[in-house]
PDB file of C-alpha atoms and ligand atoms in Angstrom:
ATOM      1  CA  UNK U   6     -39.576 -52.664  67.224  1.00  0.00           C
ATOM      2  CA  UNK U   7     -38.050 -50.037  64.924  1.00  0.00           C
ATOM      3  CA  UNK U   8     -39.251 -48.250  61.818  1.00  0.00           C
ATOM      4  CA  UNK U   9     -36.836 -47.336  59.047  1.00  0.00           C
ATOM      5  CA  UNK U  10     -37.806 -45.349  55.972  1.00  0.00           C
ATOM      6  CA  UNK U  11     -36.239 -46.525  52.728  1.00  0.00           C
ATOM      7  CA  UNK U  12     -38.070 -44.157  50.394  1.00  0.00           C
ATOM      8  CA  UNK U  13     -40.062 -41.069  51.304  1.00  0.00           C
ATOM      9  CA  UNK U  14     -40.760 -39.402  47.932  1.00  0.00           C
ATOM     10  CA  UNK U  15     -43.951 -39.193  45.910  1.00  0.00           C
ATOM     11  CA  UNK U  16     -44.360 -40.464  42.350  1.00  0.00           C
ATOM     12  CA  UNK U  17     -40.806 -40.335  41.050  1.00  0.00           C
ATOM     13  CA  UNK U  18     -37.433 -40.734  42.709  1.00  0.00           C
ATOM     14  CA  UNK U  19     -35.406 -37.572  43.280  1.00  0.00           C
ATOM     15  CA  UNK U  20     -31.814 -37.180  44.387  1.00  0.00           C
ATOM     16  CA  UNK U  21     -32.950 -36.765  47.969  1.00  0.00           C
ATOM     17  CA  UNK U  22     -35.916 -39.107  48.178  1.00  0.00           C
ATOM     18  CA  UNK U  23     -36.479 -42.528  46.692  1.00  0.00           C
ATOM     19  CA  UNK U  24     -39.971 -43.871  46.019  1.00  0.00           C
ATOM     20  CA  UNK U  25     -42.033 -45.484  48.776  1.00  0.00           C
ATOM     21  CA  UNK U  26     -40.797 -48.225  51.053  1.00  0.00           C
ATOM     22  CA  UNK U  27     -40.388 -48.653  54.777  1.00  0.00           C
ATOM     23  CA  UNK U  28     -39.257 -51.435  57.056  1.00  0.00           C
ATOM     24  CA  UNK U  29     -40.883 -52.399  60.318  1.00  0.00           C
ATOM     25  CA  UNK U  30     -38.030 -54.157  62.089  1.00  0.00           C
ATOM     26  CA  UNK U  31     -39.196 -56.909  64.425  1.00  0.00           C
ATOM     27  CA  UNK U  32     -35.806 -58.402  65.083  1.00  0.00           C
ATOM     28  CA  UNK U  33     -36.263 -58.692  68.849  1.00  0.00           C
ATOM     29  CA  UNK U  34     -39.891 -59.773  68.586  1.00  0.00           C
ATOM     30  CA  UNK U  35     -39.574 -62.433  65.843  1.00  0.00           C
ATOM     31  CA  UNK U  36     -36.133 -62.175  64.233  1.00  0.00           C
ATOM     32  CA  UNK U  37     -37.599 -60.797  61.015  1.00  0.00           C
ATOM     33  CA  UNK U  38     -38.749 -57.601  59.401  1.00  0.00           C
ATOM     34  CA  UNK U  39     -41.776 -56.540  57.439  1.00  0.00           C
ATOM     35  CA  UNK U  40     -41.660 -54.259  54.440  1.00  0.00           C
ATOM     36  CA  UNK U  41     -44.432 -51.844  53.496  1.00  0.00           C
ATOM     37  CA  UNK U  42     -44.391 -50.963  49.784  1.00  0.00           C
ATOM     38  CA  UNK U  43     -41.395 -51.478  47.556  1.00  0.00           C
ATOM     39  CA  UNK U  44     -40.752 -48.645  45.114  1.00  0.00           C
ATOM     40  CA  UNK U  45     -38.103 -48.915  42.423  1.00  0.00           C
ATOM     41  CA  UNK U  46     -34.559 -49.356  43.760  1.00  0.00           C
ATOM     42  CA  UNK U  47     -35.687 -50.300  47.253  1.00  0.00           C
ATOM     43  CA  UNK U  48     -32.977 -52.959  47.163  1.00  0.00           C
ATOM     44  CA  UNK U  49     -30.381 -50.262  46.431  1.00  0.00           C
ATOM     45  CA  UNK U  50     -31.603 -48.335  49.455  1.00  0.00           C
ATOM     46  CA  UNK U  51     -31.385 -51.490  51.568  1.00  0.00           C
ATOM     47  CA  UNK U  52     -27.676 -51.725  50.674  1.00  0.00           C
ATOM     48  CA  UNK U  53     -27.130 -48.577  52.740  1.00  0.00           C
ATOM     49  CA  UNK U  54     -28.748 -50.120  55.832  1.00  0.00           C
ATOM     50  CA  UNK U  55     -28.210 -53.111  58.107  1.00  0.00           C
ATOM     51  CA  UNK U  56     -31.280 -54.842  56.622  1.00  0.00           C
ATOM     52  CA  UNK U  57     -30.698 -58.331  55.271  1.00  0.00           C
ATOM     53  CA  UNK U  58     -33.200 -59.267  52.553  1.00  0.00           C
ATOM     54  CA  UNK U  59     -33.433 -62.872  53.725  1.00  0.00           C
ATOM     55  CA  UNK U  60     -34.849 -61.558  57.009  1.00  0.00           C
ATOM     56  CA  UNK U  61     -37.837 -60.044  55.202  1.00  0.00           C
ATOM     57  CA  UNK U  62     -40.776 -62.193  56.279  1.00  0.00           C
ATOM     58  CA  UNK U  63     -43.736 -60.229  54.916  1.00  0.00           C
ATOM     59  CA  UNK U  64     -44.302 -57.492  52.367  1.00  0.00           C
ATOM     60  CA  UNK U  65     -47.475 -55.404  52.505  1.00  0.00           C
ATOM     61  CA  UNK U  66     -48.346 -53.496  49.335  1.00  0.00           C
ATOM     62  CA  UNK U  67     -50.778 -50.607  49.684  1.00  0.00           C
ATOM     63  CA  UNK U  68     -51.594 -50.240  45.966  1.00  0.00           C
ATOM     64  CA  UNK U  69     -50.331 -51.006  42.502  1.00  0.00           C
ATOM     65  CA  UNK U  70     -48.933 -47.631  41.438  1.00  0.00           C
ATOM     66  CA  UNK U  71     -45.377 -47.996  40.151  1.00  0.00           C
ATOM     67  CA  UNK U  72     -43.830 -45.847  42.860  1.00  0.00           C
ATOM     68  CA  UNK U  73     -44.983 -48.471  45.364  1.00  0.00           C
ATOM     69  CA  UNK U  74     -44.203 -51.749  43.559  1.00  0.00           C
ATOM     70  CA  UNK U  75     -41.538 -51.369  40.854  1.00  0.00           C
ATOM     71  CA  UNK U  76     -38.816 -52.515  43.238  1.00  0.00           C
ATOM     72  CA  UNK U  77     -40.425 -55.878  43.932  1.00  0.00           C
ATOM     73  CA  UNK U  78     -39.130 -58.116  41.106  1.00  0.00           C
ATOM     74  CA  UNK U  79     -35.514 -57.081  41.690  1.00  0.00           C
ATOM     75  CA  UNK U  80     -35.654 -57.370  45.444  1.00  0.00           C
ATOM     76  CA  UNK U  81     -37.391 -60.750  45.359  1.00  0.00           C
ATOM     77  CA  UNK U  82     -34.866 -62.053  42.855  1.00  0.00           C
ATOM     78  CA  UNK U  83     -31.897 -60.822  44.918  1.00  0.00           C
ATOM     79  CA  UNK U  84     -33.368 -62.434  48.019  1.00  0.00           C
ATOM     80  CA  UNK U  85     -32.845 -65.761  46.230  1.00  0.00           C
ATOM     81  CA  UNK U  86     -29.215 -64.949  45.411  1.00  0.00           C
ATOM     82  CA  UNK U  87     -28.621 -63.872  49.002  1.00  0.00           C
ATOM     83  CA  UNK U  88     -29.661 -67.246  50.371  1.00  0.00           C
ATOM     84  CA  UNK U  89     -33.207 -66.493  51.461  1.00  0.00           C
ATOM     85  CA  UNK U  90     -34.975 -69.801  52.030  1.00  0.00           C
ATOM     86  CA  UNK U  91     -37.846 -68.970  54.343  1.00  0.00           C
ATOM     87  CA  UNK U  92     -41.337 -68.430  52.978  1.00  0.00           C
ATOM     88  CA  UNK U  93     -42.105 -64.832  52.091  1.00  0.00           C
ATOM     89  CA  UNK U  94     -45.713 -63.705  52.321  1.00  0.00           C
ATOM     90  CA  UNK U  95     -46.862 -60.826  50.126  1.00  0.00           C
ATOM     91  CA  UNK U  96     -50.125 -59.046  50.894  1.00  0.00           C
ATOM     92  CA  UNK U  97     -51.420 -56.895  48.081  1.00  0.00           C
ATOM     93  CA  UNK U  98     -54.392 -55.870  45.967  1.00  0.00           C
ATOM     94  CA  UNK U  99     -55.757 -58.047  43.196  1.00  0.00           C
ATOM     95  CA  UNK U 100     -53.408 -58.157  40.210  1.00  0.00           C
ATOM     96  CA  UNK U 101     -50.121 -58.061  42.107  1.00  0.00           C
ATOM     97  CA  UNK U 102     -49.556 -61.796  41.921  1.00  0.00           C
ATOM     98  CA  UNK U 103     -50.190 -61.927  38.165  1.00  0.00           C
ATOM     99  CA  UNK U 104     -47.879 -58.966  37.494  1.00  0.00           C
ATOM    100  CA  UNK U 105     -45.042 -60.504  39.490  1.00  0.00           C
ATOM    101  CA  UNK U 106     -45.549 -63.934  37.970  1.00  0.00           C
ATOM    102  CA  UNK U 107     -45.387 -62.408  34.495  1.00  0.00           C
ATOM    103  CA  UNK U 108     -42.200 -60.492  35.377  1.00  0.00           C
ATOM    104  CA  UNK U 109     -40.558 -63.680  36.630  1.00  0.00           C
ATOM    105  CA  UNK U 110     -41.689 -65.674  33.578  1.00  0.00           C
ATOM    106  CA  UNK U 111     -40.483 -63.287  30.867  1.00  0.00           C
ATOM    107  CA  UNK U 112     -37.173 -62.619  32.627  1.00  0.00           C
ATOM    108  CA  UNK U 113     -36.644 -66.298  33.347  1.00  0.00           C
ATOM    109  CA  UNK U 114     -36.247 -65.536  37.030  1.00  0.00           C
ATOM    110  CA  UNK U 115     -36.301 -68.495  39.377  1.00  0.00           C
ATOM    111  CA  UNK U 116     -37.214 -67.759  42.936  1.00  0.00           C
ATOM    112  CA  UNK U 117     -35.710 -70.387  45.221  1.00  0.00           C
ATOM    113  CA  UNK U 118     -37.972 -69.853  48.232  1.00  0.00           C
ATOM    114  CA  UNK U 119     -41.747 -70.171  48.560  1.00  0.00           C
ATOM    115  CA  UNK U 120     -43.811 -67.034  48.043  1.00  0.00           C
ATOM    116  CA  UNK U 121     -47.293 -66.981  49.469  1.00  0.00           C
ATOM    117  CA  UNK U 122     -49.662 -64.383  48.039  1.00  0.00           C
ATOM    118  CA  UNK U 123     -52.553 -62.993  50.033  1.00  0.00           C
ATOM    119  CA  UNK U 124     -55.051 -60.860  48.151  1.00  0.00           C
ATOM    120  CA  UNK U 125     -56.123 -58.166  50.576  1.00  0.00           C
ATOM    121  CA  UNK U 126     -59.720 -57.944  51.689  1.00  0.00           C
ATOM    122  CA  UNK U 127     -60.870 -55.447  54.260  1.00  0.00           C
ATOM    123  CA  UNK U 128     -60.575 -56.770  57.817  1.00  0.00           C
ATOM    124  CA  UNK U 129     -57.986 -58.920  59.514  1.00  0.00           C
ATOM    125  CA  UNK U 130     -55.381 -60.122  57.030  1.00  0.00           C
ATOM    126  CA  UNK U 131     -52.914 -61.698  59.454  1.00  0.00           C
ATOM    127  CA  UNK U 132     -52.964 -62.881  63.043  1.00  0.00           C
ATOM    128  CA  UNK U 133     -50.701 -64.963  65.224  1.00  0.00           C
ATOM    129  CA  UNK U 134     -49.904 -65.008  68.948  1.00  0.00           C
ATOM    130  CA  UNK U 135     -47.865 -61.772  68.656  1.00  0.00           C
ATOM    131  CA  UNK U 136     -49.543 -59.548  66.087  1.00  0.00           C
ATOM    132  CA  UNK U 137     -52.806 -58.790  64.377  1.00  0.00           C
ATOM    133  CA  UNK U 138     -52.782 -56.870  61.098  1.00  0.00           C
ATOM    134  CA  UNK U 139     -55.925 -55.412  59.604  1.00  0.00           C
ATOM    135  CA  UNK U 140     -56.571 -53.485  56.405  1.00  0.00           C
ATOM    136  CA  UNK U 141     -59.147 -50.960  55.242  1.00  0.00           C
ATOM    137  CA  UNK U 142     -59.572 -49.326  51.861  1.00  0.00           C
ATOM    138  CA  UNK U 143     -58.477 -45.713  51.561  1.00  0.00           C
ATOM    139  CA  UNK U 144     -59.527 -43.128  48.957  1.00  0.00           C
ATOM    140  CA  UNK U 145     -57.014 -42.894  46.115  1.00  0.00           C
ATOM    141  CA  UNK U 146     -57.396 -42.940  42.319  1.00  0.00           C
ATOM    142  CA  UNK U 147     -57.015 -46.717  42.307  1.00  0.00           C
ATOM    143  CA  UNK U 148     -57.789 -49.290  44.979  1.00  0.00           C
ATOM    144  CA  UNK U 149     -55.458 -48.560  47.890  1.00  0.00           C
ATOM    145  CA  UNK U 150     -55.214 -49.925  51.428  1.00  0.00           C
ATOM    146  CA  UNK U 151     -53.960 -48.820  54.801  1.00  0.00           C
ATOM    147  CA  UNK U 152     -52.710 -51.207  57.459  1.00  0.00           C
ATOM    148  CA  UNK U 153     -52.975 -51.331  61.232  1.00  0.00           C
ATOM    149  CA  UNK U 154     -50.393 -53.503  62.962  1.00  0.00           C
ATOM    150  CA  UNK U 155     -51.343 -54.275  66.547  1.00  0.00           C
ATOM    151  CA  UNK U 156     -48.937 -55.977  68.859  1.00  0.00           C
ATOM    152  CA  UNK U 157     -50.721 -58.204  71.349  1.00  0.00           C
ATOM    153  CA  UNK U 158     -50.149 -57.504  75.053  1.00  0.00           C
ATOM    154  CA  UNK U 159     -46.697 -58.532  76.190  1.00  0.00           C
ATOM    155  CA  UNK U 160     -46.512 -60.911  79.166  1.00  0.00           C
ATOM    156  CA  UNK U 161     -45.635 -59.247  82.441  1.00  0.00           C
ATOM    157  CA  UNK U 162     -42.231 -59.632  84.041  1.00  0.00           C
ATOM    158  CA  UNK U 163     -41.585 -62.424  86.518  1.00  0.00           C
ATOM    159  CA  UNK U 164     -41.117 -61.054  90.040  1.00  0.00           C
ATOM    160  CA  UNK U 165     -38.462 -63.564  91.039  1.00  0.00           C
ATOM    161  CA  UNK U 166     -38.079 -62.358  94.624  1.00  0.00           C
ATOM    162  CA  UNK U 167     -41.786 -62.818  95.227  1.00  0.00           C
ATOM    163  CA  UNK U 168     -41.812 -66.286  93.660  1.00  0.00           C
ATOM    164  CA  UNK U 169     -38.842 -67.340  95.779  1.00  0.00           C
ATOM    165  CA  UNK U 170     -40.582 -66.049  98.918  1.00  0.00           C
ATOM    166  CA  UNK U 171     -43.534 -68.302  98.105  1.00  0.00           C
ATOM    167  CA  UNK U 172     -41.149 -71.240  97.926  1.00  0.00           C
ATOM    168  CA  UNK U 173     -40.836 -71.691  94.137  1.00  0.00           C
ATOM    169  CA  UNK U 174     -37.479 -73.384  93.462  1.00  0.00           C
ATOM    170  CA  UNK U 175     -35.120 -72.249  90.707  1.00  0.00           C
ATOM    171  CA  UNK U 176     -35.808 -74.056  87.432  1.00  0.00           C
ATOM    172  CA  UNK U 177     -38.601 -74.706  84.964  1.00  0.00           C
ATOM    173  CA  UNK U 178     -41.454 -73.824  87.344  1.00  0.00           C
ATOM    174  CA  UNK U 179     -40.345 -70.184  87.195  1.00  0.00           C
ATOM    175  CA  UNK U 180     -40.662 -70.317  83.415  1.00  0.00           C
ATOM    176  CA  UNK U 181     -44.201 -71.689  83.676  1.00  0.00           C
ATOM    177  CA  UNK U 182     -45.222 -68.897  86.023  1.00  0.00           C
ATOM    178  CA  UNK U 183     -43.700 -66.322  83.666  1.00  0.00           C
ATOM    179  CA  UNK U 184     -45.746 -67.796  80.802  1.00  0.00           C
ATOM    180  CA  UNK U 185     -48.996 -67.371  82.701  1.00  0.00           C
ATOM    181  CA  UNK U 186     -49.368 -70.894  84.061  1.00  0.00           C
ATOM    182  CA  UNK U 187     -50.341 -71.528  87.678  1.00  0.00           C
ATOM    183  CA  UNK U 188     -48.296 -74.216  89.405  1.00  0.00           C
ATOM    184  CA  UNK U 189     -48.493 -76.553  92.380  1.00  0.00           C
ATOM    185  CA  UNK U 190     -45.405 -77.022  94.520  1.00  0.00           C
ATOM    186  CA  UNK U 191     -44.345 -80.418  95.904  1.00  0.00           C
ATOM    187  CA  UNK U 192     -45.807 -79.491  99.307  1.00  0.00           C
ATOM    188  CA  UNK U 193     -49.188 -78.875  97.677  1.00  0.00           C
ATOM    189  CA  UNK U 194     -49.045 -75.066  97.702  1.00  0.00           C
ATOM    190  CA  UNK U 195     -50.639 -73.519  94.637  1.00  0.00           C
ATOM    191  CA  UNK U 196     -48.808 -70.470  93.233  1.00  0.00           C
ATOM    192  CA  UNK U 197     -50.771 -68.271  90.863  1.00  0.00           C
ATOM    193  CA  UNK U 198     -48.934 -66.720  87.934  1.00  0.00           C
ATOM    194  CA  UNK U 199     -50.800 -63.464  88.545  1.00  0.00           C
ATOM    195  CA  UNK U 200     -49.329 -63.217  92.038  1.00  0.00           C
ATOM    196  CA  UNK U 201     -45.726 -63.368  90.881  1.00  0.00           C
ATOM    197  CA  UNK U 202     -45.789 -61.424  87.606  1.00  0.00           C
ATOM    198  CA  UNK U 203     -46.294 -57.758  86.815  1.00  0.00           C
ATOM    199  CA  UNK U 204     -49.391 -56.919  84.740  1.00  0.00           C
ATOM    200  CA  UNK U 205     -49.134 -57.513  80.949  1.00  0.00           C
ATOM    201  CA  UNK U 206     -47.761 -54.556  78.993  1.00  0.00           C
ATOM    202  CA  UNK U 207     -49.800 -52.981  76.235  1.00  0.00           C
ATOM    203  CA  UNK U 208     -48.425 -53.762  72.782  1.00  0.00           C
ATOM    204  CA  UNK U 209     -47.647 -51.071  70.224  1.00  0.00           C
ATOM    205  CA  UNK U 210     -49.980 -50.022  67.418  1.00  0.00           C
ATOM    206  CA  UNK U 211     -48.387 -48.957  64.131  1.00  0.00           C
ATOM    207  CA  UNK U 212     -50.580 -47.608  61.330  1.00  0.00           C
ATOM    208  CA  UNK U 213     -49.140 -47.475  57.816  1.00  0.00           C
ATOM    209  CA  UNK U 214     -51.338 -45.727  55.276  1.00  0.00           C
ATOM    210  CA  UNK U 215     -51.006 -45.776  51.511  1.00  0.00           C
ATOM    211  CA  UNK U 216     -51.766 -42.854  49.201  1.00  0.00           C
ATOM    212  CA  UNK U 217     -55.078 -41.293  50.121  1.00  0.00           C
ATOM    213  CA  UNK U 218     -57.153 -38.199  50.299  1.00  0.00           C
ATOM    214  CA  UNK U 219     -58.441 -37.218  53.749  1.00  0.00           C
ATOM    215  CA  UNK U 220     -60.801 -40.060  54.704  1.00  0.00           C
ATOM    216  CA  UNK U 221     -62.597 -41.708  57.606  1.00  0.00           C
ATOM    217  CA  UNK U 222     -60.910 -45.080  57.193  1.00  0.00           C
ATOM    218  CA  UNK U 223     -57.512 -43.472  57.759  1.00  0.00           C
ATOM    219  CA  UNK U 224     -58.829 -42.283  61.110  1.00  0.00           C
ATOM    220  CA  UNK U 225     -60.225 -45.707  61.981  1.00  0.00           C
ATOM    221  CA  UNK U 226     -56.925 -47.382  61.164  1.00  0.00           C
ATOM    222  CA  UNK U 227     -55.041 -44.826  63.218  1.00  0.00           C
ATOM    223  CA  UNK U 228     -57.320 -44.892  66.273  1.00  0.00           C
ATOM    224  CA  UNK U 229     -55.164 -44.575  69.423  1.00  0.00           C
ATOM    225  CA  UNK U 230     -52.130 -45.726  67.440  1.00  0.00           C
ATOM    226  CA  UNK U 231     -48.650 -45.211  68.840  1.00  0.00           C
ATOM    227  CA  UNK U 232     -47.676 -43.962  65.423  1.00  0.00           C
ATOM    228  CA  UNK U 233     -49.516 -43.094  62.218  1.00  0.00           C
ATOM    229  CA  UNK U 234     -47.491 -42.973  59.010  1.00  0.00           C
ATOM    230  CA  UNK U 235     -49.365 -40.752  56.578  1.00  0.00           C
ATOM    231  CA  UNK U 236     -48.600 -39.268  53.187  1.00  0.00           C
ATOM    232  CA  UNK U 237     -48.501 -35.546  52.410  1.00  0.00           C
ATOM    233  CA  UNK U 238     -48.040 -35.073  48.687  1.00  0.00           C
ATOM    234  CA  UNK U 239     -49.348 -31.510  48.815  1.00  0.00           C
ATOM    235  CA  UNK U 240     -49.526 -28.583  51.218  1.00  0.00           C
ATOM    236  CA  UNK U 241     -52.475 -26.401  52.145  1.00  0.00           C
ATOM    237  CA  UNK U 242     -51.834 -23.964  49.267  1.00  0.00           C
ATOM    238  CA  UNK U 243     -52.437 -26.812  46.802  1.00  0.00           C
ATOM    239  CA  UNK U 244     -55.135 -28.593  48.783  1.00  0.00           C
ATOM    240  CA  UNK U 245     -57.627 -28.624  45.890  1.00  0.00           C
ATOM    241  CA  UNK U 246     -55.123 -30.701  43.870  1.00  0.00           C
ATOM    242  CA  UNK U 247     -54.747 -33.054  46.794  1.00  0.00           C
ATOM    243  CA  UNK U 248     -58.372 -34.151  46.794  1.00  0.00           C
ATOM    244  CA  UNK U 249     -58.544 -34.325  42.976  1.00  0.00           C
ATOM    245  CA  UNK U 250     -55.486 -36.543  42.717  1.00  0.00           C
ATOM    246  CA  UNK U 251     -56.406 -38.741  45.670  1.00  0.00           C
ATOM    247  CA  UNK U 252     -53.712 -37.361  47.953  1.00  0.00           C
ATOM    248  CA  UNK U 253     -53.446 -35.404  51.215  1.00  0.00           C
ATOM    249  CA  UNK U 254     -51.784 -32.277  52.499  1.00  0.00           C
ATOM    250  CA  UNK U 255     -49.514 -31.965  55.510  1.00  0.00           C
ATOM    251  CA  UNK U 256     -52.377 -30.310  57.376  1.00  0.00           C
ATOM    252  CA  UNK U 257     -54.796 -33.137  56.548  1.00  0.00           C
ATOM    253  CA  UNK U 258     -52.262 -35.738  57.699  1.00  0.00           C
ATOM    254  CA  UNK U 259     -51.997 -33.858  60.998  1.00  0.00           C
ATOM    255  CA  UNK U 260     -55.787 -33.709  61.319  1.00  0.00           C
ATOM    256  CA  UNK U 261     -56.024 -37.471  60.859  1.00  0.00           C
ATOM    257  CA  UNK U 262     -53.453 -38.061  63.607  1.00  0.00           C
ATOM    258  CA  UNK U 263     -55.217 -35.627  65.914  1.00  0.00           C
ATOM    259  CA  UNK U 264     -58.738 -36.924  65.322  1.00  0.00           C
ATOM    260  CA  UNK U 265     -57.532 -40.527  65.636  1.00  0.00           C
ATOM    261  CA  UNK U 266     -55.943 -39.655  69.004  1.00  0.00           C
ATOM    262  CA  UNK U 267     -52.624 -41.077  67.818  1.00  0.00           C
ATOM    263  CA  UNK U 268     -49.406 -40.487  69.780  1.00  0.00           C
ATOM    264  CA  UNK U 269     -47.089 -39.695  66.869  1.00  0.00           C
ATOM    265  CA  UNK U 270     -47.294 -38.801  63.191  1.00  0.00           C
ATOM    266  CA  UNK U 271     -44.603 -39.569  60.634  1.00  0.00           C
ATOM    267  CA  UNK U 272     -45.257 -37.818  57.331  1.00  0.00           C
ATOM    268  CA  UNK U 273     -43.896 -39.361  54.124  1.00  0.00           C
ATOM    269  CA  UNK U 274     -44.590 -39.415  50.341  1.00  0.00           C
ATOM    270  CA  UNK U 275     -43.217 -35.867  49.975  1.00  0.00           C
ATOM    271  CA  UNK U 276     -43.409 -34.389  46.486  1.00  0.00           C
ATOM    272  CA  UNK U 277     -40.202 -33.309  44.722  1.00  0.00           C
ATOM    273  CA  UNK U 278     -41.957 -29.955  44.177  1.00  0.00           C
ATOM    274  CA  UNK U 279     -41.012 -29.157  47.731  1.00  0.00           C
ATOM    275  CA  UNK U 280     -37.441 -27.948  48.080  1.00  0.00           C
ATOM    276  CA  UNK U 281     -35.459 -28.887  51.182  1.00  0.00           C
ATOM    277  CA  UNK U 282     -35.989 -25.293  52.320  1.00  0.00           C
ATOM    278  CA  UNK U 283     -39.787 -25.805  52.204  1.00  0.00           C
ATOM    279  CA  UNK U 284     -39.759 -28.760  54.582  1.00  0.00           C
ATOM    280  CA  UNK U 285     -39.490 -26.691  57.738  1.00  0.00           C
ATOM    281  CA  UNK U 286     -42.667 -24.799  56.849  1.00  0.00           C
ATOM    282  CA  UNK U 287     -44.508 -28.064  56.069  1.00  0.00           C
ATOM    283  CA  UNK U 288     -43.548 -29.286  59.513  1.00  0.00           C
ATOM    284  CA  UNK U 289     -44.538 -26.078  61.276  1.00  0.00           C
ATOM    285  CA  UNK U 290     -48.012 -26.236  59.700  1.00  0.00           C
ATOM    286  CA  UNK U 291     -48.462 -29.873  60.702  1.00  0.00           C
ATOM    287  CA  UNK U 292     -47.266 -29.225  64.254  1.00  0.00           C
ATOM    288  CA  UNK U 293     -49.792 -26.428  64.702  1.00  0.00           C
ATOM    289  CA  UNK U 294     -52.461 -29.111  64.534  1.00  0.00           C
ATOM    290  CA  UNK U 295     -50.582 -32.125  65.840  1.00  0.00           C
ATOM    291  CA  UNK U 296     -47.419 -31.310  67.814  1.00  0.00           C
ATOM    292  CA  UNK U 297     -45.851 -34.782  67.633  1.00  0.00           C
ATOM    293  CA  UNK U 298     -45.392 -34.588  63.851  1.00  0.00           C
ATOM    294  CA  UNK U 299     -42.205 -35.404  61.962  1.00  0.00           C
ATOM    295  CA  UNK U 300     -41.496 -35.141  58.259  1.00  0.00           C
ATOM    296  CA  UNK U 301     -39.324 -38.115  57.489  1.00  0.00           C
ATOM    297  CA  UNK U 302     -36.313 -38.513  55.209  1.00  0.00           C
ATOM    298  CA  UNK U 303     -34.890 -41.587  53.523  1.00  0.00           C
ATOM    299  CA  UNK U 304     -33.023 -43.771  56.049  1.00  0.00           C
ATOM    300  CA  UNK U 305     -34.543 -42.087  59.090  1.00  0.00           C
ATOM    301  CA  UNK U 306     -35.004 -44.655  61.836  1.00  0.00           C
ATOM    302  CA  UNK U 307     -37.423 -44.381  64.739  1.00  0.00           C
ATOM    303  CA  UNK U 308     -37.186 -46.371  67.957  1.00  0.00           C
ATOM    304  CA  UNK U 309     -39.202 -46.563  71.147  1.00  0.00           C
ATOM    305  CA  UNK U 310     -37.630 -45.626  74.442  1.00  0.00           C
ATOM    306  CA  UNK U 311     -40.295 -46.737  76.883  1.00  0.00           C
ATOM    307  CA  UNK U 312     -43.501 -45.232  75.497  1.00  0.00           C
ATOM    308  CA  UNK U 313     -41.697 -42.482  73.615  1.00  0.00           C
ATOM    309  CA  UNK U 314     -40.974 -42.687  69.905  1.00  0.00           C
ATOM    310  CA  UNK U 315     -37.606 -41.120  69.081  1.00  0.00           C
ATOM    311  CA  UNK U 316     -35.674 -40.537  65.923  1.00  0.00           C
ATOM    312  CA  UNK U 317     -32.388 -42.360  66.151  1.00  0.00           C
ATOM    313  CA  UNK U 318     -29.418 -40.077  65.598  1.00  0.00           C
ATOM    314  CA  UNK U 319     -27.281 -41.355  62.753  1.00  0.00           C
TER     315      UNK U 319
HETATM  316 ZN1   ZN A 415     -47.469 -42.896  45.534  1.00  0.00          ZN
HETATM  317 ZN1   ZN A 416     -50.590 -43.825  44.274  1.00  0.00          ZN
END
């Protein structure tokens, strides 16, 4: 699992930061990737990465502000041209489907693959045998959601030596044991999967929040998460604006991560008011509250090495 930021700016694009989008790459887990938000020119940003649009399986939209959705019609249209055939599922607030449908109709755009729309309600919005995704409403100036992506426990490793000692022959029986099934050998011996596999590994929890002021639901979504991705449109010197405009400061983002007992905080949605020279100070203030904070830039990619989340050096 990897996380790559495609746009980390707030409101409008700047030379250094495009509007919101990030990719949760699940190439090893399911051969696909999930996109969270799709600001204008997200497809241009994708051109600078290894991401292939036809691999996008799901798109989660936090809210309908332009800096989070204006890239959708173009990207969805290009996905057709680039040979995407698999169903794409889009999760978003009420109104998203109608807006996209209208855009396709007036521009005579024909999408060649099925799009499934899911109107977000609070609670579980997706579940399969690998992942469970839930959503809660945040506090912004329009309806806005945050998402919690939980990976289900990963099966333990097969301890081949141990299985062989118990007389399990090479072949499909080993596979059954690895998948949690108990087996009976030809001589009648029962071999329990638990006896020849290591314990299941905890899955990762990734919390992606949309625009929000400091709120309880952000904490709930981020509870014990391996990483919380939180906006910081303002800093503490402008904190009164933050609450009025439905946004957060760097310090509030850090407080959410701390109070949620998260392992890491990635701060995005950075206003163009902040100059590159201001970023260090924003980070210092966040780290005073939550040491594992990062302020992310466009194209930054984060990977897990064991339990540790690291920024990949480009
Ligand atoms: Zn925004
Ligand atoms: Zn917004």
